[in-house]
mmCIF file of C-alpha atoms and ligand atoms in Angstrom:
data_model
loop_
_atom_site.group_PDB
_atom_site.id
_atom_site.type_symbol
_atom_site.label_atom_id
_atom_site.label_comp_id
_atom_site.label_asym_id
_atom_site.label_seq_id
_atom_site.Cartn_x
_atom_site.Cartn_y
_atom_site.Cartn_z
ATOM 1 C CA MET A 150 -4.324 -186.441 71.062
ATOM 2 C CA LYS A 151 -0.485 -187.089 70.286
ATOM 3 C CA ILE A 152 1.603 -189.871 71.634
ATOM 4 C CA SER A 153 4.752 -187.465 72.148
ATOM 5 C CA GLU A 154 1.765 -184.867 74.266
ATOM 6 C CA ILE A 155 1.136 -187.970 76.400
ATOM 7 C CA LEU A 156 4.831 -189.318 77.063
ATOM 8 C CA SER A 157 5.443 -185.789 78.225
ATOM 9 C CA THR A 158 3.419 -185.539 81.258
ATOM 10 C CA ASN A 159 4.918 -187.761 84.368
ATOM 11 C CA GLY A 160 2.366 -190.124 84.845
ATOM 12 C CA HIS A 161 2.843 -193.774 83.535
ATOM 13 C CA SER A 162 1.685 -194.394 80.590
ATOM 14 C CA VAL A 163 0.238 -197.894 79.871
ATOM 15 C CA SER A 164 -1.036 -198.725 76.062
ATOM 16 C CA PHE A 165 -2.736 -202.224 74.870
ATOM 17 C CA GLU A 166 -1.989 -203.639 70.946
ATOM 18 C CA VAL A 167 -4.475 -204.661 68.604
ATOM 19 C CA PHE A 168 -4.903 -206.970 65.764
ATOM 20 C CA PRO A 169 -7.500 -206.744 63.078
ATOM 21 C CA PRO A 170 -9.464 -209.571 61.989
ATOM 22 C CA LYS A 171 -8.302 -211.885 59.520
ATOM 23 C CA ARG A 172 -9.539 -211.021 56.112
ATOM 24 C CA ASP A 173 -13.357 -212.539 55.885
ATOM 25 C CA ALA A 174 -13.542 -213.018 59.537
ATOM 26 C CA PRO A 175 -16.083 -211.073 61.648
ATOM 27 C CA MET A 176 -15.437 -207.413 62.844
ATOM 28 C CA GLU A 177 -17.634 -207.880 66.451
ATOM 29 C CA PRO A 178 -15.314 -210.082 68.072
ATOM 30 C CA VAL A 179 -12.801 -207.456 67.850
ATOM 31 C CA LEU A 180 -14.530 -204.367 68.118
ATOM 32 C CA ASP A 181 -16.061 -205.305 71.605
ATOM 33 C CA ALA A 182 -12.967 -206.973 72.444
ATOM 34 C CA VAL A 183 -11.221 -203.558 72.023
ATOM 35 C CA LYS A 184 -14.103 -201.210 74.010
ATOM 36 C CA GLU A 185 -13.015 -203.694 76.992
ATOM 37 C CA LEU A 186 -9.791 -202.951 76.792
ATOM 38 C CA ALA A 187 -10.712 -199.182 76.985
ATOM 39 C CA GLY A 188 -12.591 -199.729 79.683
ATOM 40 C CA VAL A 189 -9.431 -199.795 81.620
ATOM 41 C CA LYS A 190 -8.948 -196.646 80.339
ATOM 42 C CA PRO A 191 -5.424 -197.519 78.557
ATOM 43 C CA SER A 192 -2.847 -194.179 77.237
ATOM 44 C CA PHE A 193 -3.461 -195.485 73.806
ATOM 45 C CA ILE A 194 -4.419 -198.490 71.940
ATOM 46 C CA SER A 195 -2.308 -199.640 69.214
ATOM 47 C CA VAL A 196 -3.511 -201.300 65.806
ATOM 48 C CA THR A 197 -1.418 -203.492 63.661
ATOM 49 C CA TYR A 198 -1.028 -203.224 59.992
ATOM 50 C CA GLY A 199 -0.806 -206.708 58.341
ATOM 51 C CA ALA A 200 0.927 -208.498 61.276
ATOM 52 C CA GLY A 201 -0.453 -211.639 63.206
ATOM 53 C CA GLY A 202 -2.624 -212.171 59.851
ATOM 54 C CA GLY A 203 -4.899 -209.161 60.529
ATOM 55 C CA ALA A 204 -5.693 -207.951 57.085
ATOM 56 C CA ASN A 205 -4.766 -204.391 56.544
ATOM 57 C CA ALA A 206 -8.100 -203.024 55.282
ATOM 58 C CA ASN A 207 -9.547 -203.213 58.365
ATOM 59 C CA THR A 208 -6.089 -201.083 60.835
ATOM 60 C CA VAL A 209 -7.753 -197.151 59.755
ATOM 61 C CA ALA A 210 -11.069 -198.974 60.782
ATOM 62 C CA LEU A 211 -10.089 -200.416 64.128
ATOM 63 C CA ALA A 212 -7.859 -197.551 65.067
ATOM 64 C CA GLU A 213 -11.435 -195.364 63.832
ATOM 65 C CA HIS A 214 -12.902 -197.183 66.666
ATOM 66 C CA VAL A 215 -10.122 -196.934 69.320
ATOM 67 C CA GLN A 216 -10.819 -192.994 69.089
ATOM 68 C CA LYS A 217 -14.433 -192.201 68.083
ATOM 69 C CA THR A 218 -16.594 -194.728 69.693
ATOM 70 C CA CYS A 219 -13.863 -196.055 72.474
ATOM 71 C CA ALA A 220 -12.367 -192.097 72.800
ATOM 72 C CA VAL A 221 -8.538 -193.718 73.856
ATOM 73 C CA PRO A 222 -6.043 -192.144 71.383
ATOM 74 C CA ALA A 223 -4.634 -194.920 68.839
ATOM 75 C CA LEU A 224 -2.074 -196.050 67.327
ATOM 76 C CA ALA A 225 -1.819 -197.084 62.982
ATOM 77 C CA HIS A 226 0.864 -199.316 62.534
ATOM 78 C CA LEU A 227 1.817 -198.645 58.611
ATOM 79 C CA THR A 228 4.413 -201.217 56.540
ATOM 80 C CA CYS A 229 5.738 -199.982 53.837
ATOM 81 C CA LEU A 230 7.868 -202.586 52.611
ATOM 82 C CA THR A 231 5.485 -204.917 49.898
ATOM 83 C CA SER A 232 3.882 -201.166 49.514
ATOM 84 C CA SER A 233 3.972 -198.706 46.706
ATOM 85 C CA ARG A 234 4.069 -195.200 47.005
ATOM 86 C CA GLU A 235 0.375 -194.932 45.766
ATOM 87 C CA LYS A 236 -0.542 -197.239 48.838
ATOM 88 C CA ILE A 237 0.921 -195.226 51.236
ATOM 89 C CA ALA A 238 -0.069 -192.369 50.237
ATOM 90 C CA SER A 239 -3.786 -193.547 49.815
ATOM 91 C CA GLU A 240 -3.119 -194.813 52.946
ATOM 92 C CA ILE A 241 -2.081 -191.793 54.826
ATOM 93 C CA GLN A 242 -5.023 -190.182 53.458
ATOM 94 C CA ALA A 243 -7.556 -192.609 55.128
ATOM 95 C CA LEU A 244 -5.862 -192.408 58.279
ATOM 96 C CA ARG A 245 -6.156 -187.925 57.715
ATOM 97 C CA ARG A 246 -10.132 -188.829 57.319
ATOM 98 C CA ALA A 247 -9.925 -191.015 60.184
ATOM 99 C CA GLY A 248 -8.473 -188.182 62.100
ATOM 100 C CA ILE A 249 -5.968 -190.601 62.793
ATOM 101 C CA GLU A 250 -2.815 -188.206 64.849
ATOM 102 C CA ASN A 251 -0.076 -191.382 65.147
ATOM 103 C CA ILE A 252 1.599 -193.722 63.386
ATOM 104 C CA LEU A 253 4.006 -196.802 63.961
ATOM 105 C CA CYS A 254 6.132 -196.747 61.252
ATOM 106 C CA LEU A 255 7.223 -199.500 60.516
ATOM 107 C CA ARG A 256 8.741 -202.003 57.143
ATOM 108 C CA GLY A 257 6.933 -204.978 57.856
ATOM 109 C CA ASP A 258 8.412 -208.612 56.464
ATOM 110 C CA ASP A 259 8.234 -210.233 52.781
ATOM 111 C CA PRO A 260 7.829 -213.772 52.762
ATOM 112 C CA ASP A 261 8.145 -213.771 49.040
ATOM 113 C CA ALA A 262 11.360 -211.390 48.494
ATOM 114 C CA GLU A 263 10.200 -211.572 44.355
ATOM 115 C CA SER A 264 7.486 -209.846 45.103
ATOM 116 C CA ASN A 265 6.145 -206.757 43.613
ATOM 117 C CA GLY A 266 8.596 -207.889 40.849
ATOM 118 C CA GLY A 267 11.638 -207.415 43.938
ATOM 119 C CA LYS A 268 11.181 -203.485 42.827
ATOM 120 C CA ARG A 269 10.947 -201.696 46.436
ATOM 121 C CA ASP A 270 9.597 -197.834 46.503
ATOM 122 C CA PHE A 271 10.120 -198.257 50.407
ATOM 123 C CA ALA A 272 13.645 -200.554 51.451
ATOM 124 C CA TYR A 273 13.145 -199.793 55.231
ATOM 125 C CA ALA A 274 11.171 -197.899 57.553
ATOM 126 C CA ALA A 275 13.573 -194.990 57.892
ATOM 127 C CA ASP A 276 11.989 -194.279 54.057
ATOM 128 C CA LEU A 277 8.766 -194.520 54.761
ATOM 129 C CA VAL A 278 9.832 -191.957 57.897
ATOM 130 C CA ARG A 279 11.117 -189.417 55.789
ATOM 131 C CA THR A 280 8.365 -189.671 53.148
ATOM 132 C CA LEU A 281 5.594 -188.949 56.262
ATOM 133 C CA ARG A 282 7.744 -186.493 58.669
ATOM 134 C CA PRO A 283 6.684 -183.186 57.114
ATOM 135 C CA SER A 284 3.417 -183.951 58.030
ATOM 136 C CA SER A 285 1.938 -183.247 61.153
ATOM 137 C CA PHE A 286 1.734 -186.947 62.593
ATOM 138 C CA CYS A 287 3.199 -188.427 65.296
ATOM 139 C CA LEU A 288 5.899 -190.751 64.230
ATOM 140 C CA GLY A 289 6.837 -194.088 66.275
ATOM 141 C CA GLY A 290 9.339 -196.860 65.197
ATOM 142 C CA ALA A 291 10.044 -199.960 66.452
ATOM 143 C CA CYS A 292 13.118 -201.536 68.036
ATOM 144 C CA TYR A 293 15.423 -204.444 69.244
ATOM 145 C CA PRO A 294 16.652 -204.436 72.376
ATOM 146 C CA GLU A 295 18.049 -208.496 71.799
ATOM 147 C CA CYS A 296 19.228 -207.183 67.773
ATOM 148 C CA HIS A 297 16.273 -207.275 64.791
ATOM 149 C CA PRO A 298 16.923 -210.720 63.622
ATOM 150 C CA GLN A 299 18.320 -209.803 60.819
ATOM 151 C CA CYS A 300 21.410 -207.751 61.713
ATOM 152 C CA ALA A 301 24.503 -209.098 62.149
ATOM 153 C CA HIS A 302 25.421 -207.774 65.824
ATOM 154 C CA LEU A 303 23.926 -205.349 67.795
ATOM 155 C CA GLU A 304 25.828 -201.964 66.937
ATOM 156 C CA ALA A 305 25.118 -201.645 63.433
ATOM 157 C CA ASP A 306 21.330 -202.501 64.247
ATOM 158 C CA ILE A 307 21.838 -199.032 66.687
ATOM 159 C CA ALA A 308 23.646 -197.320 63.586
ATOM 160 C CA HIS A 309 20.216 -197.589 61.972
ATOM 161 C CA LEU A 310 18.566 -197.143 64.612
ATOM 162 C CA LYS A 311 19.717 -194.007 65.032
ATOM 163 C CA ALA A 312 18.988 -192.945 60.817
ATOM 164 C CA LYS A 313 15.631 -193.920 61.039
ATOM 165 C CA VAL A 314 15.564 -191.369 64.279
ATOM 166 C CA GLU A 315 16.367 -188.318 62.434
ATOM 167 C CA ALA A 316 15.091 -189.546 59.820
ATOM 168 C CA GLY A 317 11.968 -187.402 62.027
ATOM 169 C CA LEU A 318 10.409 -189.810 64.243
ATOM 170 C CA ASP A 319 8.792 -188.603 67.984
ATOM 171 C CA PHE A 320 9.098 -192.070 70.144
ATOM 172 C CA LEU A 321 10.020 -195.401 69.895
ATOM 173 C CA THR A 322 8.710 -198.943 70.740
ATOM 174 C CA THR A 323 10.792 -202.023 71.335
ATOM 175 C CA GLN A 324 9.887 -205.052 70.591
ATOM 176 C CA MET A 325 9.080 -207.798 73.574
ATOM 177 C CA PHE A 326 11.680 -208.722 75.830
ATOM 178 C CA PHE A 327 11.165 -211.099 79.496
ATOM 179 C CA ASP A 328 14.691 -209.485 81.444
ATOM 180 C CA ASN A 329 14.434 -206.155 82.598
ATOM 181 C CA ASN A 330 18.154 -205.669 81.929
ATOM 182 C CA VAL A 331 18.381 -206.193 78.698
ATOM 183 C CA TYR A 332 16.031 -203.096 78.320
ATOM 184 C CA PHE A 333 18.351 -201.001 80.619
ATOM 185 C CA ARG A 334 21.068 -201.929 79.103
ATOM 186 C CA TYR A 335 19.937 -201.269 75.421
ATOM 187 C CA LEU A 336 18.722 -198.013 76.683
ATOM 188 C CA ALA A 337 22.286 -197.045 78.065
ATOM 189 C CA ARG A 338 23.466 -198.016 74.384
ATOM 190 C CA LEU A 339 20.295 -195.994 72.666
ATOM 191 C CA ARG A 340 21.494 -192.443 74.772
ATOM 192 C CA ASN A 341 25.584 -193.204 74.300
ATOM 193 C CA ALA A 342 25.003 -193.133 70.543
ATOM 194 C CA GLY A 343 22.767 -189.899 70.807
ATOM 195 C CA ILE A 344 18.733 -191.257 70.492
ATOM 196 C CA THR A 345 16.916 -188.826 73.434
ATOM 197 C CA ILE A 346 13.367 -189.391 72.570
ATOM 198 C CA PRO A 347 11.356 -191.558 74.287
ATOM 199 C CA VAL A 348 11.633 -195.602 74.492
ATOM 200 C CA ILE A 349 8.159 -197.385 75.211
ATOM 201 C CA ALA A 350 9.008 -200.876 76.919
ATOM 202 C CA GLY A 351 6.877 -203.704 74.845
ATOM 203 C CA ILE A 352 6.346 -206.197 77.408
ATOM 204 C CA MET A 353 4.314 -208.953 76.150
ATOM 205 C CA PRO A 354 2.421 -211.285 78.983
ATOM 206 C CA VAL A 355 2.479 -214.862 77.779
ATOM 207 C CA THR A 356 -0.377 -216.685 77.655
ATOM 208 C CA ASN A 357 0.194 -219.845 75.638
ATOM 209 C CA GLY A 358 3.553 -221.226 76.206
ATOM 210 C CA ARG A 359 3.748 -223.457 73.244
ATOM 211 C CA GLN A 360 3.705 -220.299 70.919
ATOM 212 C CA ILE A 361 5.941 -217.969 72.874
ATOM 213 C CA SER A 362 8.881 -220.644 72.521
ATOM 214 C CA ARG A 363 8.548 -220.855 68.561
ATOM 215 C CA ILE A 364 7.716 -216.450 68.863
ATOM 216 C CA CYS A 365 11.281 -216.375 70.557
ATOM 217 C CA LYS A 366 13.227 -218.350 68.345
ATOM 218 C CA LEU A 367 11.925 -215.626 65.032
ATOM 219 C CA SER A 368 12.172 -213.093 66.532
ATOM 220 C CA GLY A 369 15.831 -213.261 68.747
ATOM 221 C CA THR A 370 13.709 -212.917 72.435
ATOM 222 C CA VAL A 371 15.724 -214.855 74.493
ATOM 223 C CA LEU A 372 13.843 -216.166 77.652
ATOM 224 C CA PRO A 373 15.196 -216.491 80.867
ATOM 225 C CA PRO A 374 15.638 -219.648 82.927
ATOM 226 C CA ARG A 375 13.344 -218.113 85.641
ATOM 227 C CA PHE A 376 10.419 -217.636 82.864
ATOM 228 C CA ARG A 377 11.487 -220.427 80.755
ATOM 229 C CA ALA A 378 10.815 -223.366 84.280
ATOM 230 C CA ILE A 379 7.428 -220.957 84.358
ATOM 231 C CA VAL A 380 6.487 -222.338 80.493
ATOM 232 C CA ASP A 381 8.130 -225.572 81.186
ATOM 233 C CA ARG A 382 6.296 -226.230 84.523
ATOM 234 C CA PHE A 383 2.423 -224.674 83.345
ATOM 235 C CA GLY A 384 2.881 -224.088 79.586
ATOM 236 C CA ASP A 385 0.331 -227.027 78.712
ATOM 237 C CA ASP A 386 -2.201 -225.963 81.313
ATOM 238 C CA PRO A 387 -4.304 -221.993 79.529
ATOM 239 C CA SER A 388 -5.417 -220.848 83.563
ATOM 240 C CA ALA A 389 -2.434 -221.340 84.926
ATOM 241 C CA MET A 390 -0.134 -219.982 82.433
ATOM 242 C CA LEU A 391 -2.491 -217.300 82.025
ATOM 243 C CA SER A 392 -1.698 -216.861 86.209
ATOM 244 C CA ALA A 393 1.883 -216.808 85.588
ATOM 245 C CA GLY A 394 1.742 -214.826 82.541
ATOM 246 C CA VAL A 395 0.135 -212.280 83.982
ATOM 247 C CA THR A 396 1.709 -212.076 87.499
ATOM 248 C CA TYR A 397 5.533 -211.989 85.656
ATOM 249 C CA ALA A 398 4.390 -209.105 83.208
ATOM 250 C CA THR A 399 3.200 -207.019 86.044
ATOM 251 C CA GLU A 400 5.886 -208.289 88.137
ATOM 252 C CA GLN A 401 8.263 -206.447 84.845
ATOM 253 C CA ILE A 402 6.007 -203.484 85.086
ATOM 254 C CA ILE A 403 6.467 -202.244 88.144
ATOM 255 C CA ASP A 404 10.327 -202.932 88.024
ATOM 256 C CA LEU A 405 10.541 -200.914 84.996
ATOM 257 C CA PHE A 406 8.728 -197.838 86.740
ATOM 258 C CA ALA A 407 10.298 -198.593 90.201
ATOM 259 C CA ASP A 408 13.718 -197.978 88.615
ATOM 260 C CA GLY A 409 12.301 -194.208 86.614
ATOM 261 C CA VAL A 410 10.773 -196.075 83.246
ATOM 262 C CA ASN A 411 7.107 -194.115 82.351
ATOM 263 C CA ALA A 412 5.601 -196.171 79.241
ATOM 264 C CA VAL A 413 5.224 -199.268 79.142
ATOM 265 C CA HIS A 414 3.127 -200.805 76.298
ATOM 266 C CA VAL A 415 1.618 -204.304 77.008
ATOM 267 C CA TYR A 416 1.093 -206.486 73.644
ATOM 268 C CA THR A 417 -2.088 -207.434 74.682
ATOM 269 C CA MET A 418 -3.076 -209.254 71.659
ATOM 270 C CA ASN A 419 -7.714 -208.873 71.513
ATOM 271 C CA LYS A 420 -7.455 -210.313 75.162
ATOM 272 C CA PRO A 421 -9.226 -207.758 77.745
ATOM 273 C CA GLU A 422 -9.141 -210.605 80.558
ATOM 274 C CA VAL A 423 -5.361 -210.006 80.447
ATOM 275 C CA ALA A 424 -5.157 -206.546 80.447
ATOM 276 C CA LYS A 425 -7.771 -206.259 83.507
ATOM 277 C CA ARG A 426 -5.985 -208.157 85.413
ATOM 278 C CA ILE A 427 -2.608 -206.212 85.188
ATOM 279 C CA MET A 428 -3.727 -203.037 85.166
ATOM 280 C CA ALA A 429 -5.701 -204.022 88.566
ATOM 281 C CA ASN A 430 -2.337 -205.567 89.800
ATOM 282 C CA LEU A 431 -1.149 -201.831 88.764
ATOM 283 C CA LYS A 432 -3.723 -200.383 91.281
ATOM 284 C CA GLY A 433 -2.866 -197.215 92.689
ATOM 285 C CA ILE A 434 0.889 -197.429 91.240
ATOM 286 C CA VAL A 435 -0.799 -196.861 87.303
ATOM 287 C CA ASN A 436 -4.032 -194.006 88.223
ATOM 288 C CA VAL A 437 -6.244 -194.171 85.417
HETATM 289 P P1 LIG B 275 13.963 -201.631 60.299
HETATM 290 O O1 LIG B 275 14.590 -200.637 60.748
HETATM 291 O O2 LIG B 275 13.489 -201.178 58.348
HETATM 292 O O3 LIG B 275 15.111 -202.233 60.858
HETATM 293 C C1 LIG B 275 14.719 -203.612 59.361
HETATM 294 C C2 LIG B 275 16.267 -204.593 59.361
HETATM 295 O O4 LIG B 275 17.052 -203.606 58.587
HETATM 296 C C3 LIG B 275 17.005 -204.190 60.986
HETATM 297 O O5 LIG B 275 17.674 -205.183 61.382
HETATM 298 C C4 LIG B 275 17.740 -202.903 61.071
HETATM 299 O O6 LIG B 275 19.488 -202.874 61.167
HETATM 300 C C5 LIG B 275 18.301 -203.095 58.694
HETATM 301 N N1 LIG B 275 18.171 -201.484 58.455
HETATM 302 C C6 LIG B 275 18.081 -200.161 58.445
HETATM 303 N N2 LIG B 275 17.979 -199.291 57.830
HETATM 304 C C7 LIG B 275 19.461 -200.262 56.990
HETATM 305 C C8 LIG B 275 20.299 -199.476 56.291
HETATM 306 N N3 LIG B 275 20.403 -198.015 55.759
HETATM 307 N N4 LIG B 275 21.129 -200.596 55.661
HETATM 308 C C9 LIG B 275 21.534 -201.860 55.782
HETATM 309 N N5 LIG B 275 20.165 -202.321 56.955
HETATM 310 C C10 LIG B 275 19.242 -201.520 57.473
HETATM 311 N N6 LIG B 275 5.401 -206.315 61.392
HETATM 312 C C11 LIG B 275 3.848 -205.811 61.166
HETATM 313 O O7 LIG B 275 4.044 -206.573 59.610
HETATM 314 N N7 LIG B 275 2.511 -205.561 61.238
HETATM 315 C C12 LIG B 275 2.550 -204.522 62.440
HETATM 316 O O8 LIG B 275 1.739 -204.228 62.439
HETATM 317 C C13 LIG B 275 3.866 -204.677 63.086
HETATM 318 N N8 LIG B 275 4.539 -204.096 64.358
HETATM 319 C C14 LIG B 275 5.499 -203.884 64.871
HETATM 320 C C15 LIG B 275 5.539 -203.378 66.713
HETATM 321 C C16 LIG B 275 6.547 -203.711 66.943
HETATM 322 C C17 LIG B 275 7.331 -202.371 68.068
HETATM 323 C C18 LIG B 275 7.551 -204.264 67.077
HETATM 324 C C19 LIG B 275 9.052 -204.967 67.981
HETATM 325 C C20 LIG B 275 7.313 -204.633 65.655
HETATM 326 C C21 LIG B 275 6.527 -204.845 64.468
HETATM 327 N N9 LIG B 275 6.272 -205.372 63.965
HETATM 328 C C22 LIG B 275 5.648 -205.268 62.739
HETATM 329 C C23 LIG B 275 7.513 -205.996 62.794
HETATM 330 C C24 LIG B 275 8.533 -205.238 61.821
HETATM 331 O O9 LIG B 275 7.848 -205.537 61.118
HETATM 332 C C25 LIG B 275 9.527 -206.613 61.263
HETATM 333 O O10 LIG B 275 10.635 -206.247 62.543
HETATM 334 C C26 LIG B 275 10.591 -206.063 60.870
HETATM 335 O O11 LIG B 275 11.674 -207.143 60.222
HETATM 336 C C27 LIG B 275 11.360 -204.661 61.114
HETATM 337 O O12 LIG B 275 10.797 -203.679 60.959
HETATM 338 P P2 LIG B 275 11.640 -202.432 61.336
HETATM 339 O O13 LIG B 275 10.372 -200.715 61.147
HETATM 340 O O14 LIG B 275 11.938 -202.478 63.084
HETATM 341 O O15 LIG B 275 12.764 -202.436 60.367
#
């Protein structure tokens, strides 16, 4: 099923994210985690590509497992910065063969700017969107309510985003944010700029207090004082941080739904326990 169809229905959509195992790591634990995640009936599950140490080679296989074994629509991420046109064409063929209908078109990052001899077939995600748009895939893209860290200011980032959307995107998913006002202000600016496609709100249930400060620094995400106090107080106690992180994320989701947002994407990071607790908290609010 296409994500554009899911988003066009009136109900609330809650989706999850998983990452494939690192190269040479066994696939079974991740397959089991995905099965458990599917058990709480998300609207779709997205599978990252090369992010968080996950190997690209397993993205298609994991997305196929999501769809064929777990009967949940899959969204396969695909990055382009370090790929040639031939590599992208072969990834697309593999996704088609696996029956995947949804692709999150990403630029990705390149720690070694000179890789591939400095030659780029794709400089930005918009170039990937232009390549894929003639196809029937449902295409999503990433967006950054607190500005992409490599862009000088939000206005320029939104202008680039507009070009990416006009290249043929069907929906957007935001970077994580911890203050819903950030999302609402951003959404207003996107609508003012003439970006009208759905913008799925990205929510990160923080379960590791130590990691989050580093991630936020890299991504430019601001930790509001209320949440910083939670991390300061409970960050060193995994069980307390799990409860506090799940509660904070649930409150964010309920507030978003109450204010008319229909779709949230939860960065569940292969943790079914987190997804189960959030969905239990949303019982009666989200129909599964
Ligand atoms: P782009 O949309 O290409 O934007 C990148 C930067 O270039 C921005 O600063 C933008 O303002 C600027 N820009 C765009 N067009 C132009 C132009 N014409 N001229 C000048 N500047 C321009 N990474 C992974 O490796 N794997 C994943 O699976 C993954 N999944 C993600 C999922 C989500 C929802 C999000 C938010 C991010 C994800 N990322 C992933 C991280 C992402 O790859 C990085 O944030 C990357 O730095 C930017 O990717 P993008 O697709 O947003 O790039």
